[in-house]
Amino acid sequence: MSSFVLRYFDLHARAETIKAILTYAGAEWKLETPAWPEKQADQPTGKLPVLIETKPDGTQFVLSDSLAIENYLLKKFHMYSEHSYTQAALEIQLRNQIMDCLQQASFFRFGESEETRQMAKKEFVSLTKMVVAYHEKVLKDNGASGYYFGDKIGYADMACYSGFKALLTVVGLEDIVLDLFSEKSAPLINMVVRNVESEPKLAKFVATFNY
């Protein structure tokens, strides 16, 4: 079997879904945190995450970009949508919507002035409200089972859980995130959270969110 090294920063953001997929698949992998910016030039495009796969014959495959890595691993571990191309596209859409929220949150976190930070916060709240409403509808259309599609954990469940938990680490937005994703505001998303956190295959991944 292949082994993997995942390079990323010491924070919860764009590599969480990759960690979830590797953990769920039972892969042999480890996290590597390169010194930054000293090791930036060593990365394929100067960015993280980067995945390095060492195959049984010793050859290596290196891939960067979080979505590309996720799609590669899903196909490698036969975890892609087993229902239709339409569902696969919807899963990517749902994943990207949560990542859009995380990107907007980063504008708040790293804003250069208080004015830009407050504007980013306002836009984050507006965007996230729309995303939550859409996700609640998708979950309702699947029978309000606590899964985005079918009756077991899939890519969308892991990706959206990862994004939600990453949002909770953005200093200054914690209370806002808890309110936007509260049981009252997002009851079906909370069912997804409980399903992911009760999945034995994901126990080690869930434990990394120790806050």
PDB file of C-alpha atoms in Angstrom:
ATOM      1  CA  MET A   1       0.000   0.000   0.000  1.00  0.00           C
ATOM      2  CA  SER A   2       1.010   3.588  -0.538  1.00  0.00           C
ATOM      3  CA  SER A   3       1.983   5.868   2.329  1.00  0.00           C
ATOM      4  CA  PHE A   4       1.355   9.594   2.392  1.00  0.00           C
ATOM      5  CA  VAL A   5       2.858  12.789   3.734  1.00  0.00           C
ATOM      6  CA  LEU A   6       0.537  15.780   3.949  1.00  0.00           C
ATOM      7  CA  ARG A   7       2.284  19.126   4.184  1.00  0.00           C
ATOM      8  CA  TYR A   8       0.323  21.958   5.743  1.00  0.00           C
ATOM      9  CA  PHE A   9       0.487  24.732   8.297  1.00  0.00           C
ATOM     10  CA  ASP A  10      -0.169  24.129  11.980  1.00  0.00           C
ATOM     11  CA  LEU A  11      -3.776  25.289  11.776  1.00  0.00           C
ATOM     12  CA  HIS A  12      -7.244  24.102  10.794  1.00  0.00           C
ATOM     13  CA  ALA A  13      -8.147  25.341   7.316  1.00  0.00           C
ATOM     14  CA  ARG A  14      -7.765  23.968   3.801  1.00  0.00           C
ATOM     15  CA  ALA A  15      -6.274  20.578   4.651  1.00  0.00           C
ATOM     16  CA  GLU A  16      -8.984  19.291   7.001  1.00  0.00           C
ATOM     17  CA  THR A  17     -11.012  17.381   4.432  1.00  0.00           C
ATOM     18  CA  ILE A  18      -7.825  15.751   3.138  1.00  0.00           C
ATOM     19  CA  LYS A  19      -7.063  14.580   6.681  1.00  0.00           C
ATOM     20  CA  ALA A  20     -10.615  13.261   7.020  1.00  0.00           C
ATOM     21  CA  ILE A  21     -10.431  11.260   3.774  1.00  0.00           C
ATOM     22  CA  LEU A  22      -7.051   9.746   4.639  1.00  0.00           C
ATOM     23  CA  THR A  23      -8.267   8.825   8.118  1.00  0.00           C
ATOM     24  CA  TYR A  24     -11.586   7.393   6.929  1.00  0.00           C
ATOM     25  CA  ALA A  25      -9.777   5.286   4.320  1.00  0.00           C
ATOM     26  CA  GLY A  26      -7.412   3.876   6.948  1.00  0.00           C
ATOM     27  CA  ALA A  27      -4.397   5.115   5.004  1.00  0.00           C
ATOM     28  CA  GLU A  28      -0.881   5.285   6.404  1.00  0.00           C
ATOM     29  CA  TRP A  29      -0.130   8.989   6.565  1.00  0.00           C
ATOM     30  CA  LYS A  30       1.523  11.716   8.597  1.00  0.00           C
ATOM     31  CA  LEU A  31       1.330  15.475   8.789  1.00  0.00           C
ATOM     32  CA  GLU A  32       4.434  17.514   8.030  1.00  0.00           C
ATOM     33  CA  THR A  33       4.588  21.230   8.892  1.00  0.00           C
ATOM     34  CA  PRO A  34       7.303  22.920   6.819  1.00  0.00           C
ATOM     35  CA  ALA A  35       9.120  25.972   8.182  1.00  0.00           C
ATOM     36  CA  TRP A  36       7.579  28.968   6.448  1.00  0.00           C
ATOM     37  CA  PRO A  37       8.587  30.885   4.396  1.00  0.00           C
ATOM     38  CA  GLU A  38      11.966  29.106   4.455  1.00  0.00           C
ATOM     39  CA  LYS A  39      10.544  25.982   2.755  1.00  0.00           C
ATOM     40  CA  GLN A  40       8.106  27.779   0.469  1.00  0.00           C
ATOM     41  CA  ALA A  41      10.328  27.401  -2.578  1.00  0.00           C
ATOM     42  CA  ASP A  42      10.410  23.612  -2.031  1.00  0.00           C
ATOM     43  CA  GLN A  43       6.678  23.295  -2.735  1.00  0.00           C
ATOM     44  CA  PRO A  44       5.478  22.702  -6.324  1.00  0.00           C
ATOM     45  CA  THR A  45       3.745  26.088  -6.592  1.00  0.00           C
ATOM     46  CA  GLY A  46       4.943  27.722  -3.387  1.00  0.00           C
ATOM     47  CA  LYS A  47       1.678  26.924  -1.621  1.00  0.00           C
ATOM     48  CA  LEU A  48       0.199  24.392   0.798  1.00  0.00           C
ATOM     49  CA  PRO A  49      -1.326  21.841   1.111  1.00  0.00           C
ATOM     50  CA  VAL A  50       0.925  19.398  -0.710  1.00  0.00           C
ATOM     51  CA  LEU A  51       0.424  15.634  -0.745  1.00  0.00           C
ATOM     52  CA  ILE A  52       3.354  13.263  -1.298  1.00  0.00           C
ATOM     53  CA  GLU A  53       2.420   9.673  -2.033  1.00  0.00           C
ATOM     54  CA  THR A  54       5.119   7.004  -1.813  1.00  0.00           C
ATOM     55  CA  LYS A  55       4.007   3.946  -3.741  1.00  0.00           C
ATOM     56  CA  PRO A  56       4.991   0.338  -2.937  1.00  0.00           C
ATOM     57  CA  ASP A  57       7.683   0.399  -5.615  1.00  0.00           C
ATOM     58  CA  GLY A  58       9.267   3.484  -4.021  1.00  0.00           C
ATOM     59  CA  THR A  59       8.160   5.979  -6.656  1.00  0.00           C
ATOM     60  CA  GLN A  60       6.545   9.196  -5.499  1.00  0.00           C
ATOM     61  CA  PHE A  61       3.586  11.199  -6.713  1.00  0.00           C
ATOM     62  CA  VAL A  62       3.354  14.830  -5.610  1.00  0.00           C
ATOM     63  CA  LEU A  63       0.161  16.849  -5.833  1.00  0.00           C
ATOM     64  CA  SER A  64      -0.808  20.320  -4.650  1.00  0.00           C
ATOM     65  CA  ASP A  65      -4.132  22.211  -4.346  1.00  0.00           C
ATOM     66  CA  SER A  66      -6.660  21.041  -1.781  1.00  0.00           C
ATOM     67  CA  LEU A  67      -9.490  20.222  -4.199  1.00  0.00           C
ATOM     68  CA  ALA A  68      -7.190  18.314  -6.568  1.00  0.00           C
ATOM     69  CA  ILE A  69      -5.824  16.287  -3.635  1.00  0.00           C
ATOM     70  CA  GLU A  70      -9.309  15.523  -2.324  1.00  0.00           C
ATOM     71  CA  ASN A  71     -10.534  14.347  -5.725  1.00  0.00           C
ATOM     72  CA  TYR A  72      -7.456  12.180  -6.234  1.00  0.00           C
ATOM     73  CA  LEU A  73      -7.862  10.483  -2.861  1.00  0.00           C
ATOM     74  CA  LEU A  74     -11.594   9.963  -3.320  1.00  0.00           C
ATOM     75  CA  LYS A  75     -10.952   8.144  -6.585  1.00  0.00           C
ATOM     76  CA  LYS A  76      -7.979   6.214  -5.225  1.00  0.00           C
ATOM     77  CA  PHE A  77      -9.937   4.923  -2.228  1.00  0.00           C
ATOM     78  CA  HIS A  78     -13.148   4.362  -4.215  1.00  0.00           C
ATOM     79  CA  MET A  79     -15.017   6.901  -2.123  1.00  0.00           C
ATOM     80  CA  TYR A  80     -16.437   9.003  -4.931  1.00  0.00           C
ATOM     81  CA  SER A  81     -20.184   9.265  -5.370  1.00  0.00           C
ATOM     82  CA  GLU A  82     -21.616   5.854  -6.160  1.00  0.00           C
ATOM     83  CA  HIS A  83     -24.902   7.334  -7.322  1.00  0.00           C
ATOM     84  CA  SER A  84     -24.368   9.733 -10.239  1.00  0.00           C
ATOM     85  CA  TYR A  85     -22.171  12.365 -11.836  1.00  0.00           C
ATOM     86  CA  THR A  86     -24.818  14.855 -10.760  1.00  0.00           C
ATOM     87  CA  GLN A  87     -24.336  13.995  -7.095  1.00  0.00           C
ATOM     88  CA  ALA A  88     -20.553  14.155  -7.461  1.00  0.00           C
ATOM     89  CA  ALA A  89     -20.885  17.673  -8.866  1.00  0.00           C
ATOM     90  CA  LEU A  90     -23.237  18.676  -6.064  1.00  0.00           C
ATOM     91  CA  GLU A  91     -20.818  17.368  -3.447  1.00  0.00           C
ATOM     92  CA  ILE A  92     -18.045  19.537  -4.868  1.00  0.00           C
ATOM     93  CA  GLN A  93     -20.424  22.498  -4.925  1.00  0.00           C
ATOM     94  CA  LEU A  94     -21.357  21.994  -1.263  1.00  0.00           C
ATOM     95  CA  ARG A  95     -17.703  21.651  -0.335  1.00  0.00           C
ATOM     96  CA  ASN A  96     -16.774  24.816  -2.203  1.00  0.00           C
ATOM     97  CA  GLN A  97     -19.574  26.798  -0.571  1.00  0.00           C
ATOM     98  CA  ILE A  98     -18.174  26.058   2.873  1.00  0.00           C
ATOM     99  CA  MET A  99     -14.680  26.899   1.632  1.00  0.00           C
ATOM    100  CA  ASP A 100     -16.017  30.231   0.359  1.00  0.00           C
ATOM    101  CA  CYS A 101     -17.178  30.945   3.911  1.00  0.00           C
ATOM    102  CA  LEU A 102     -13.737  30.019   5.226  1.00  0.00           C
ATOM    103  CA  GLN A 103     -12.090  32.279   2.654  1.00  0.00           C
ATOM    104  CA  GLN A 104     -14.319  35.185   3.677  1.00  0.00           C
ATOM    105  CA  ALA A 105     -13.490  34.497   7.324  1.00  0.00           C
ATOM    106  CA  SER A 106      -9.794  34.739   6.466  1.00  0.00           C
ATOM    107  CA  PHE A 107     -10.378  38.244   5.070  1.00  0.00           C
ATOM    108  CA  PHE A 108     -11.648  39.183   8.527  1.00  0.00           C
ATOM    109  CA  ARG A 109      -8.809  37.420  10.315  1.00  0.00           C
ATOM    110  CA  PHE A 110      -6.043  38.994   8.257  1.00  0.00           C
ATOM    111  CA  GLY A 111      -7.640  42.315   7.355  1.00  0.00           C
ATOM    112  CA  GLU A 112      -5.181  45.198   7.281  1.00  0.00           C
ATOM    113  CA  SER A 113      -7.500  47.687   8.974  1.00  0.00           C
ATOM    114  CA  GLU A 114     -10.445  47.588  11.341  1.00  0.00           C
ATOM    115  CA  GLU A 115     -12.654  48.949   8.573  1.00  0.00           C
ATOM    116  CA  THR A 116     -11.794  46.124   6.178  1.00  0.00           C
ATOM    117  CA  ARG A 117     -12.162  43.562   8.973  1.00  0.00           C
ATOM    118  CA  GLN A 118     -15.643  44.778   9.865  1.00  0.00           C
ATOM    119  CA  MET A 119     -16.675  44.783   6.208  1.00  0.00           C
ATOM    120  CA  ALA A 120     -15.361  41.231   5.855  1.00  0.00           C
ATOM    121  CA  LYS A 121     -17.308  40.175   8.957  1.00  0.00           C
ATOM    122  CA  LYS A 122     -20.534  41.605   7.534  1.00  0.00           C
ATOM    123  CA  GLU A 123     -19.998  39.822   4.227  1.00  0.00           C
ATOM    124  CA  PHE A 124     -19.102  36.607   6.049  1.00  0.00           C
ATOM    125  CA  VAL A 125     -22.382  36.644   7.980  1.00  0.00           C
ATOM    126  CA  SER A 126     -24.420  37.354   4.847  1.00  0.00           C
ATOM    127  CA  LEU A 127     -22.711  34.631   2.820  1.00  0.00           C
ATOM    128  CA  THR A 128     -22.822  32.032   5.580  1.00  0.00           C
ATOM    129  CA  LYS A 129     -26.542  32.567   6.194  1.00  0.00           C
ATOM    130  CA  MET A 130     -27.237  31.791   2.530  1.00  0.00           C
ATOM    131  CA  VAL A 131     -24.952  28.754   2.586  1.00  0.00           C
ATOM    132  CA  VAL A 132     -26.548  27.362   5.749  1.00  0.00           C
ATOM    133  CA  ALA A 133     -30.052  27.799   4.284  1.00  0.00           C
ATOM    134  CA  TYR A 134     -29.036  25.993   1.099  1.00  0.00           C
ATOM    135  CA  HIS A 135     -27.380  23.133   2.958  1.00  0.00           C
ATOM    136  CA  GLU A 136     -30.386  22.707   5.210  1.00  0.00           C
ATOM    137  CA  LYS A 137     -32.552  22.327   2.089  1.00  0.00           C
ATOM    138  CA  VAL A 138     -30.226  19.736   0.570  1.00  0.00           C
ATOM    139  CA  LEU A 139     -30.250  17.771   3.808  1.00  0.00           C
ATOM    140  CA  LYS A 140     -34.037  18.010   4.073  1.00  0.00           C
ATOM    141  CA  ASP A 141     -34.388  16.729   0.506  1.00  0.00           C
ATOM    142  CA  ASN A 142     -32.380  13.665   1.571  1.00  0.00           C
ATOM    143  CA  GLY A 143     -34.910  12.841   4.272  1.00  0.00           C
ATOM    144  CA  ALA A 144     -33.369  14.856   7.121  1.00  0.00           C
ATOM    145  CA  SER A 145     -31.216  11.829   7.945  1.00  0.00           C
ATOM    146  CA  GLY A 146     -28.073  13.698   8.907  1.00  0.00           C
ATOM    147  CA  TYR A 147     -26.343  12.757   5.658  1.00  0.00           C
ATOM    148  CA  TYR A 148     -26.116  14.919   2.561  1.00  0.00           C
ATOM    149  CA  PHE A 149     -26.670  11.958   0.244  1.00  0.00           C
ATOM    150  CA  GLY A 150     -27.694   8.384   0.849  1.00  0.00           C
ATOM    151  CA  ASP A 151     -27.556   6.848   4.311  1.00  0.00           C
ATOM    152  CA  LYS A 152     -23.865   6.911   5.170  1.00  0.00           C
ATOM    153  CA  ILE A 153     -20.994   9.356   5.514  1.00  0.00           C
ATOM    154  CA  GLY A 154     -19.643  10.616   2.223  1.00  0.00           C
ATOM    155  CA  TYR A 155     -17.446  13.335   0.805  1.00  0.00           C
ATOM    156  CA  ALA A 156     -19.932  16.161   1.407  1.00  0.00           C
ATOM    157  CA  ASP A 157     -20.395  15.172   5.050  1.00  0.00           C
ATOM    158  CA  MET A 158     -16.663  15.112   5.741  1.00  0.00           C
ATOM    159  CA  ALA A 159     -15.978  18.308   3.787  1.00  0.00           C
ATOM    160  CA  CYS A 160     -18.734  20.343   5.387  1.00  0.00           C
ATOM    161  CA  TYR A 161     -17.922  19.093   8.881  1.00  0.00           C
ATOM    162  CA  SER A 162     -14.279  19.999   8.293  1.00  0.00           C
ATOM    163  CA  GLY A 163     -15.183  23.478   7.111  1.00  0.00           C
ATOM    164  CA  PHE A 164     -17.516  24.140  10.013  1.00  0.00           C
ATOM    165  CA  LYS A 165     -14.936  23.070  12.580  1.00  0.00           C
ATOM    166  CA  ALA A 166     -12.251  25.137  10.845  1.00  0.00           C
ATOM    167  CA  LEU A 167     -14.508  28.201  11.016  1.00  0.00           C
ATOM    168  CA  LEU A 168     -14.685  27.804  14.785  1.00  0.00           C
ATOM    169  CA  THR A 169     -10.938  28.411  14.994  1.00  0.00           C
ATOM    170  CA  VAL A 170     -11.119  31.896  13.443  1.00  0.00           C
ATOM    171  CA  VAL A 171     -10.389  34.233  16.361  1.00  0.00           C
ATOM    172  CA  GLY A 172     -13.057  36.893  16.678  1.00  0.00           C
ATOM    173  CA  LEU A 173     -15.752  34.940  14.849  1.00  0.00           C
ATOM    174  CA  GLU A 174     -16.320  32.060  17.273  1.00  0.00           C
ATOM    175  CA  ASP A 175     -19.622  33.319  18.731  1.00  0.00           C
ATOM    176  CA  ILE A 176     -20.928  34.341  15.317  1.00  0.00           C
ATOM    177  CA  VAL A 177     -20.128  30.914  13.866  1.00  0.00           C
ATOM    178  CA  LEU A 178     -21.795  29.145  16.795  1.00  0.00           C
ATOM    179  CA  ASP A 179     -24.901  31.249  16.266  1.00  0.00           C
ATOM    180  CA  LEU A 180     -25.008  30.734  12.491  1.00  0.00           C
ATOM    181  CA  PHE A 181     -24.586  26.972  12.910  1.00  0.00           C
ATOM    182  CA  SER A 182     -26.665  26.628  16.079  1.00  0.00           C
ATOM    183  CA  GLU A 183     -29.213  23.868  16.596  1.00  0.00           C
ATOM    184  CA  LYS A 184     -31.941  26.448  16.005  1.00  0.00           C
ATOM    185  CA  SER A 185     -30.426  27.884  12.821  1.00  0.00           C
ATOM    186  CA  ALA A 186     -29.015  24.682  11.364  1.00  0.00           C
ATOM    187  CA  PRO A 187     -30.645  21.604  12.924  1.00  0.00           C
ATOM    188  CA  LEU A 188     -29.854  19.268  10.025  1.00  0.00           C
ATOM    189  CA  ILE A 189     -26.233  20.396   9.746  1.00  0.00           C
ATOM    190  CA  ASN A 190     -25.935  19.602  13.449  1.00  0.00           C
ATOM    191  CA  MET A 191     -27.166  16.081  12.683  1.00  0.00           C
ATOM    192  CA  VAL A 192     -24.323  15.769  10.175  1.00  0.00           C
ATOM    193  CA  VAL A 193     -21.881  16.910  12.858  1.00  0.00           C
ATOM    194  CA  ARG A 194     -23.156  14.261  15.268  1.00  0.00           C
ATOM    195  CA  ASN A 195     -23.002  11.533  12.616  1.00  0.00           C
ATOM    196  CA  VAL A 196     -19.416  12.410  11.696  1.00  0.00           C
ATOM    197  CA  GLU A 197     -18.345  12.591  15.340  1.00  0.00           C
ATOM    198  CA  SER A 198     -19.867   9.190  16.091  1.00  0.00           C
ATOM    199  CA  GLU A 199     -18.194   7.455  13.127  1.00  0.00           C
ATOM    200  CA  PRO A 200     -15.438   5.162  14.505  1.00  0.00           C
ATOM    201  CA  LYS A 201     -13.365   5.465  11.321  1.00  0.00           C
ATOM    202  CA  LEU A 202     -13.089   9.228  11.901  1.00  0.00           C
ATOM    203  CA  ALA A 203     -12.369   9.183  15.639  1.00  0.00           C
ATOM    204  CA  LYS A 204      -8.698  10.151  15.281  1.00  0.00           C
ATOM    205  CA  PHE A 205      -9.570  12.977  12.906  1.00  0.00           C
ATOM    206  CA  VAL A 206     -12.365  14.327  15.121  1.00  0.00           C
ATOM    207  CA  ALA A 207      -9.988  14.282  18.101  1.00  0.00           C
ATOM    208  CA  THR A 208      -7.738  16.849  16.395  1.00  0.00           C
ATOM    209  CA  PHE A 209     -10.380  19.511  17.058  1.00  0.00           C
ATOM    210  CA  ASN A 210      -9.593  19.641  20.783  1.00  0.00           C
ATOM    211  CA  TYR A 211     -11.328  22.911  21.618  1.00  0.00           C
TER     212      TYR A 211
END
